[in-house]
Amino acid sequence: MSYLSTKRRRDMGRQRWQFLAVFVTITLGVMLFAASYDAFLNLESSYSGTYERLGFADVTVTGADDTFPAAAASIEGVATVEVRRTADVPFRIGADVLHGRLVGMPPDQQPLVNEIDMTSGTYLASDTPNGLVAEEHLAEYFALAPGDRIEVLAGTTWSEGPVVGTAISSEYLWPAESRQNFFPPPGTFGVAFVSEDLLAAVPATAVADQTVIRYAPDADRVATDAAVERAANAAGAADVTTQADQPSNAGLKLDLQGFEEMAIMFPALFLLAAGMATFIILTRVVYSQRPQIGTLMASGVSRRLITRHYLSYGLILGFAGAVTGVILGMLLGWAITGLYTDALGIPDTVRGLHWITPIVGLLFGIAVGTLAALAPTRAASRLSPAEAMRGETPTQDGRPSLAERLVPPLRKLPVRWLMVLRGVGRNRRRSLSTILGVVLALTLVLASWGMIDTVVNLLDRNFNEIALEDADVFLTVPVDRDAVAAVASIPGVQRAEPVVSLAVSARGPDGSYGSQLEAYAADTAVHGFDTPEGHLPDTGVVAGKALESEIGLSVGDTVALSLPTLGASFSTTIAGFVDEPLGTRIYMERAALERALATTETPLPTGTLEDPSISLVKAIFDDDVDRTAVLDTIESQKVTAAVIDSRGLYEMFQDFLGFFYAFVGIMLIFGGVMAFALIFNTISVNVAERKGEYATMRANGLSQRRLASLITGENLLLTALGILPGLIVGYAVATVFMQSYSSDMFTFELDMNWTTLVFSAVAMLLVALLSVVPAIRTVRHLDIASVVRERST
């Protein structure tokens, strides 16, 4: 009926700020869902499109014998099998030296598996046997173009080759060196695609034989993966990497997973807040309009019509907020997709219209508004006309509050404070809604702030407690005692140690895992280990704790280790696990590694571990030294192939995480705004419900200042009561959020600063103070005579 529509319009106009806050809350929640989920779907399509077009390998096998390619080709579901070689060797581009990777490719024609997408120049040709195609990230950083030169360290001499072109590779959409070094600093790692002629000059200890396999479109991926792995193990493979575990793809999928989870968790919090705010305001509307409801029912308006009328408030708010949120969110999702594909160099940017996004977004918004309105609507429809027309009459007596009964001395407090204490318990529904509002607001804030704290603290721990070196030095000569001493003698270098670094495959009861084996001196000072002893054991290995769940190992179990570049395998025991934020490496004392290698079927020649393709030097600098000068001095040495500034890696992480901080920062701002809107709505409604009481107090001579202090005290007390449960719930939610991002590549366990909890609690009190201000202004402008007259009728 038109008079009910007019009533609804006037109700919303009178409480426009509260209704606007609910509308904005629903809009934000739906917008976050639509933006995150649409970006997730678009990015997933973009990655999949590139992988399909370039024939990204479904599995890569390293170190299998010559019988494996034929055996793999006979497996049901396998469509294409190709063999190639790769080598990790230093590159020199102008004056810059970096850690490089050569990937063998057939000349004159692209491979069927792991094709590269040429962005400039030409592909490899047999008439230019030493030509190189630079991977796009390497080409962009060093501004490489066809005709430029790259030098490759082949043994102890530099071999130069021309850049014939640049290309994008599906294997390096994100330029990860390995799962253990997913974030190489820009300019320290690069990939070049070369013919087998150039690889022939590289030492055998740096070269790995690989078989890359592509499945048929209708293949059962799980069954085919299992069959390929069985065949690879039978052929003595050192490592089997499925497409899901390939470093670049695994990292990008983890990023996609973050978008997918963000599309559910953060919007869920916002929509929960919106539902809470809608419930509070509509409950206030219903209870304040009890006489009107009674009059309407006494005049013949049906309960069904009353139900539809009040339900329409939530439905209108939910629908309007959802429509606005879906439109803004989908536009934002398209923008995020373009930013991501441009930033990562994804050649295929897919932006589609996914009907699931607007449908689910609309359902979210409408459901939140409708469900939140359901309880107060049912309360309104169940009132009898006579009861409703009497208005809301308090049924409780003026007995002491719970606090006074628990702490009797509180009864001696001044009357104004007793009024505050007893006011909290007079209307439990009203008090509980305020406390719940504070709990939800703190949850929103801590879920975002906890993520920032965790990342900052984990990075600090990784680079200041675990990876203690200032620089990694790669040499062109054997890394023996004299070479290490030469690095240690450079002014500004406090300590230098040789460290073995080898690709390794660990095998346990639940499969194999490709990692990096690092061997240190027994008294190493360049790496910190959080073992009970604080150092490496003299027998066995210590591994990242993710290895425990990845391949089913426990302390004391036997693990089989394969070193593909050495062609060696041995078994040892798991002596312990370490909790490190980045990667899942395997650590061993150098002497223990030497003893283990001496027991292999084909003992390695003396001095193998000193090969510069196997060992490097990690250096620690003096305090307050000119780092740039020391790095330049090390790099200027004739025997230096490359120097990586480990502290620069820390700074690079900070820069890389700028987008993460910005995104979570936006979430934090949204959470702060949401917290303010939620507490503002709750307190405003509480004050509005009690305006009759306040007007009566004023009529009985209570000053405006004293009344303001009572309102402020009661609402600050309610806010304070919500802070402790809010901190507990917020901490728990933040823990779940962080754990959802953990994998074998990153370990994100919540590490929230205690100051964050304190500042969040103080912030809630400040928000409560700010929210009380407009409520106090409303009370000051009350028409005391008319309100008291209404209350007496």
PDB file of N, CA, C and O in Angstrom, residues 183 185 188 459 462-464 467-474 526 616-621 627 631 643-653:
ATOM      1  N   PHE A 183      61.998 -16.031  -5.058  1.00  0.00           N
ATOM      2  CA  PHE A 183      62.112 -14.588  -5.222  1.00  0.00           C
ATOM      3  C   PHE A 183      63.557 -14.171  -5.493  1.00  0.00           C
ATOM      4  O   PHE A 183      64.165 -13.493  -4.661  1.00  0.00           O
ATOM      5  N   PRO A 185      66.405 -11.821  -6.526  1.00  0.00           N
ATOM      6  CA  PRO A 185      66.401 -10.370  -6.742  1.00  0.00           C
ATOM      7  C   PRO A 185      66.550 -10.052  -8.227  1.00  0.00           C
ATOM      8  O   PRO A 185      67.282 -10.750  -8.948  1.00  0.00           O
ATOM      9  N   THR A 188      69.737 -10.801 -10.667  1.00  0.00           N
ATOM     10  CA  THR A 188      70.635 -11.809 -10.088  1.00  0.00           C
ATOM     11  C   THR A 188      70.378 -13.199 -10.654  1.00  0.00           C
ATOM     12  O   THR A 188      71.159 -14.109 -10.405  1.00  0.00           O
ATOM     13  N   LEU A 459      59.810 -11.901   7.527  1.00  0.00           N
ATOM     14  CA  LEU A 459      60.943 -11.469   6.721  1.00  0.00           C
ATOM     15  C   LEU A 459      62.117 -11.049   7.601  1.00  0.00           C
ATOM     16  O   LEU A 459      63.277 -11.352   7.311  1.00  0.00           O
ATOM     17  N   ASN A 462      63.693 -14.206   8.858  1.00  0.00           N
ATOM     18  CA  ASN A 462      64.411 -14.948   7.828  1.00  0.00           C
ATOM     19  C   ASN A 462      65.776 -14.335   7.541  1.00  0.00           C
ATOM     20  O   ASN A 462      66.775 -15.049   7.399  1.00  0.00           O
ATOM     21  N   PHE A 463      65.823 -12.997   7.462  1.00  0.00           N
ATOM     22  CA  PHE A 463      67.070 -12.352   7.047  1.00  0.00           C
ATOM     23  C   PHE A 463      67.946 -11.896   8.213  1.00  0.00           C
ATOM     24  O   PHE A 463      69.090 -11.493   7.983  1.00  0.00           O
ATOM     25  N   ASN A 464      67.444 -11.952   9.429  1.00  0.00           N
ATOM     26  CA  ASN A 464      68.256 -11.516  10.560  1.00  0.00           C
ATOM     27  C   ASN A 464      68.504 -12.607  11.589  1.00  0.00           C
ATOM     28  O   ASN A 464      69.318 -12.406  12.497  1.00  0.00           O
ATOM     29  N   ALA A 467      69.078 -16.553   7.517  1.00  0.00           N
ATOM     30  CA  ALA A 467      70.056 -16.264   6.460  1.00  0.00           C
ATOM     31  C   ALA A 467      70.899 -15.065   6.893  1.00  0.00           C
ATOM     32  O   ALA A 467      70.538 -13.920   6.653  1.00  0.00           O
ATOM     33  N   LEU A 468      72.033 -15.334   7.534  1.00  0.00           N
ATOM     34  CA  LEU A 468      72.822 -14.286   8.182  1.00  0.00           C
ATOM     35  C   LEU A 468      73.882 -13.685   7.268  1.00  0.00           C
ATOM     36  O   LEU A 468      74.519 -12.703   7.635  1.00  0.00           O
ATOM     37  N   GLU A 469      74.094 -14.264   6.093  1.00  0.00           N
ATOM     38  CA  GLU A 469      75.145 -13.761   5.211  1.00  0.00           C
ATOM     39  C   GLU A 469      74.774 -12.408   4.616  1.00  0.00           C
ATOM     40  O   GLU A 469      73.598 -12.095   4.440  1.00  0.00           O
ATOM     41  N   ASP A 470      75.797 -11.636   4.303  1.00  0.00           N
ATOM     42  CA  ASP A 470      75.597 -10.355   3.616  1.00  0.00           C
ATOM     43  C   ASP A 470      75.715 -10.507   2.110  1.00  0.00           C
ATOM     44  O   ASP A 470      75.163  -9.686   1.369  1.00  0.00           O
ATOM     45  N   ALA A 471      76.456 -11.524   1.658  1.00  0.00           N
ATOM     46  CA  ALA A 471      76.654 -11.693   0.216  1.00  0.00           C
ATOM     47  C   ALA A 471      76.925 -13.149  -0.108  1.00  0.00           C
ATOM     48  O   ALA A 471      77.544 -13.886   0.685  1.00  0.00           O
ATOM     49  N   ASP A 472      76.446 -13.582  -1.282  1.00  0.00           N
ATOM     50  CA  ASP A 472      76.791 -14.885  -1.857  1.00  0.00           C
ATOM     51  C   ASP A 472      77.779 -14.624  -2.983  1.00  0.00           C
ATOM     52  O   ASP A 472      77.489 -13.838  -3.901  1.00  0.00           O
ATOM     53  N   VAL A 473      78.927 -15.279  -2.916  1.00  0.00           N
ATOM     54  CA  VAL A 473      79.991 -15.042  -3.893  1.00  0.00           C
ATOM     55  C   VAL A 473      80.193 -16.309  -4.718  1.00  0.00           C
ATOM     56  O   VAL A 473      80.501 -17.379  -4.169  1.00  0.00           O
ATOM     57  N   PHE A 474      80.014 -16.198  -6.036  1.00  0.00           N
ATOM     58  CA  PHE A 474      80.253 -17.303  -6.959  1.00  0.00           C
ATOM     59  C   PHE A 474      81.606 -17.081  -7.630  1.00  0.00           C
ATOM     60  O   PHE A 474      81.890 -15.976  -8.116  1.00  0.00           O
ATOM     61  N   VAL A 526      77.158 -18.337   9.149  1.00  0.00           N
ATOM     62  CA  VAL A 526      76.434 -17.636   8.084  1.00  0.00           C
ATOM     63  C   VAL A 526      74.981 -18.081   7.978  1.00  0.00           C
ATOM     64  O   VAL A 526      74.223 -17.552   7.171  1.00  0.00           O
ATOM     65  N   LEU A 616      79.771 -22.302  -3.299  1.00  0.00           N
ATOM     66  CA  LEU A 616      79.916 -20.852  -3.339  1.00  0.00           C
ATOM     67  C   LEU A 616      80.470 -20.402  -1.997  1.00  0.00           C
ATOM     68  O   LEU A 616      80.633 -21.212  -1.075  1.00  0.00           O
ATOM     69  N   VAL A 617      80.731 -19.111  -1.877  1.00  0.00           N
ATOM     70  CA  VAL A 617      81.226 -18.555  -0.628  1.00  0.00           C
ATOM     71  C   VAL A 617      80.180 -17.596  -0.077  1.00  0.00           C
ATOM     72  O   VAL A 617      79.703 -16.715  -0.800  1.00  0.00           O
ATOM     73  N   LYS A 618      79.804 -17.804   1.178  1.00  0.00           N
ATOM     74  CA  LYS A 618      78.907 -16.867   1.857  1.00  0.00           C
ATOM     75  C   LYS A 618      79.741 -16.008   2.792  1.00  0.00           C
ATOM     76  O   LYS A 618      80.562 -16.530   3.557  1.00  0.00           O
ATOM     77  N   ALA A 619      79.529 -14.695   2.724  1.00  0.00           N
ATOM     78  CA  ALA A 619      80.356 -13.761   3.486  1.00  0.00           C
ATOM     79  C   ALA A 619      79.506 -12.892   4.399  1.00  0.00           C
ATOM     80  O   ALA A 619      78.384 -12.495   4.044  1.00  0.00           O
ATOM     81  N   ILE A 620      80.052 -12.616   5.579  1.00  0.00           N
ATOM     82  CA  ILE A 620      79.457 -11.675   6.521  1.00  0.00           C
ATOM     83  C   ILE A 620      80.353 -10.457   6.609  1.00  0.00           C
ATOM     84  O   ILE A 620      81.575 -10.584   6.731  1.00  0.00           O
ATOM     85  N   PHE A 621      79.772  -9.258   6.520  1.00  0.00           N
ATOM     86  CA  PHE A 621      80.539  -8.019   6.535  1.00  0.00           C
ATOM     87  C   PHE A 621      80.665  -7.474   7.955  1.00  0.00           C
ATOM     88  O   PHE A 621      79.897  -7.816   8.851  1.00  0.00           O
ATOM     89  N   ARG A 627      78.773  -1.035   2.511  1.00  0.00           N
ATOM     90  CA  ARG A 627      78.423  -2.283   1.841  1.00  0.00           C
ATOM     91  C   ARG A 627      78.697  -2.219   0.340  1.00  0.00           C
ATOM     92  O   ARG A 627      79.207  -3.169  -0.244  1.00  0.00           O
ATOM     93  N   LEU A 631      81.110  -4.811  -1.710  1.00  0.00           N
ATOM     94  CA  LEU A 631      80.573  -5.603  -2.826  1.00  0.00           C
ATOM     95  C   LEU A 631      81.324  -5.330  -4.108  1.00  0.00           C
ATOM     96  O   LEU A 631      81.644  -6.255  -4.881  1.00  0.00           O
ATOM     97  N   VAL A 643      78.296 -11.849  -7.640  1.00  0.00           N
ATOM     98  CA  VAL A 643      78.067 -11.531  -6.240  1.00  0.00           C
ATOM     99  C   VAL A 643      76.593 -11.162  -6.090  1.00  0.00           C
ATOM    100  O   VAL A 643      76.084 -10.322  -6.838  1.00  0.00           O
ATOM    101  N   ILE A 644      75.936 -11.793  -5.135  1.00  0.00           N
ATOM    102  CA  ILE A 644      74.536 -11.472  -4.845  1.00  0.00           C
ATOM    103  C   ILE A 644      74.470 -10.819  -3.477  1.00  0.00           C
ATOM    104  O   ILE A 644      74.936 -11.384  -2.476  1.00  0.00           O
ATOM    105  N   ASP A 645      73.921  -9.625  -3.441  1.00  0.00           N
ATOM    106  CA  ASP A 645      73.773  -8.880  -2.194  1.00  0.00           C
ATOM    107  C   ASP A 645      72.557  -9.429  -1.442  1.00  0.00           C
ATOM    108  O   ASP A 645      71.419  -9.163  -1.806  1.00  0.00           O
ATOM    109  N   SER A 646      72.805 -10.203  -0.394  1.00  0.00           N
ATOM    110  CA  SER A 646      71.708 -10.820   0.349  1.00  0.00           C
ATOM    111  C   SER A 646      70.863  -9.790   1.078  1.00  0.00           C
ATOM    112  O   SER A 646      69.655  -9.948   1.230  1.00  0.00           O
ATOM    113  N   ARG A 647      71.489  -8.715   1.548  1.00  0.00           N
ATOM    114  CA  ARG A 647      70.719  -7.643   2.184  1.00  0.00           C
ATOM    115  C   ARG A 647      69.846  -6.936   1.146  1.00  0.00           C
ATOM    116  O   ARG A 647      68.748  -6.487   1.442  1.00  0.00           O
ATOM    117  N   GLY A 648      70.370  -6.861  -0.077  1.00  0.00           N
ATOM    118  CA  GLY A 648      69.572  -6.292  -1.158  1.00  0.00           C
ATOM    119  C   GLY A 648      68.347  -7.134  -1.447  1.00  0.00           C
ATOM    120  O   GLY A 648      67.294  -6.626  -1.840  1.00  0.00           O
ATOM    121  N   LEU A 649      68.489  -8.460  -1.222  1.00  0.00           N
ATOM    122  CA  LEU A 649      67.340  -9.351  -1.385  1.00  0.00           C
ATOM    123  C   LEU A 649      66.249  -8.992  -0.386  1.00  0.00           C
ATOM    124  O   LEU A 649      65.059  -8.991  -0.707  1.00  0.00           O
ATOM    125  N   TYR A 650      66.668  -8.657   0.830  1.00  0.00           N
ATOM    126  CA  TYR A 650      65.712  -8.241   1.867  1.00  0.00           C
ATOM    127  C   TYR A 650      64.972  -6.989   1.414  1.00  0.00           C
ATOM    128  O   TYR A 650      63.742  -6.888   1.524  1.00  0.00           O
ATOM    129  N   GLU A 651      65.716  -6.027   0.876  1.00  0.00           N
ATOM    130  CA  GLU A 651      65.098  -4.788   0.404  1.00  0.00           C
ATOM    131  C   GLU A 651      64.183  -5.067  -0.790  1.00  0.00           C
ATOM    132  O   GLU A 651      63.131  -4.447  -0.937  1.00  0.00           O
ATOM    133  N   MET A 652      64.603  -6.013  -1.645  1.00  0.00           N
ATOM    134  CA  MET A 652      63.780  -6.362  -2.800  1.00  0.00           C
ATOM    135  C   MET A 652      62.438  -6.947  -2.342  1.00  0.00           C
ATOM    136  O   MET A 652      61.392  -6.657  -2.911  1.00  0.00           O
ATOM    137  N   PHE A 653      62.491  -7.770  -1.304  1.00  0.00           N
ATOM    138  CA  PHE A 653      61.269  -8.328  -0.754  1.00  0.00           C
ATOM    139  C   PHE A 653      60.333  -7.215  -0.301  1.00  0.00           C
ATOM    140  O   PHE A 653      59.124  -7.262  -0.533  1.00  0.00           O
TER     141      PHE A 653
END
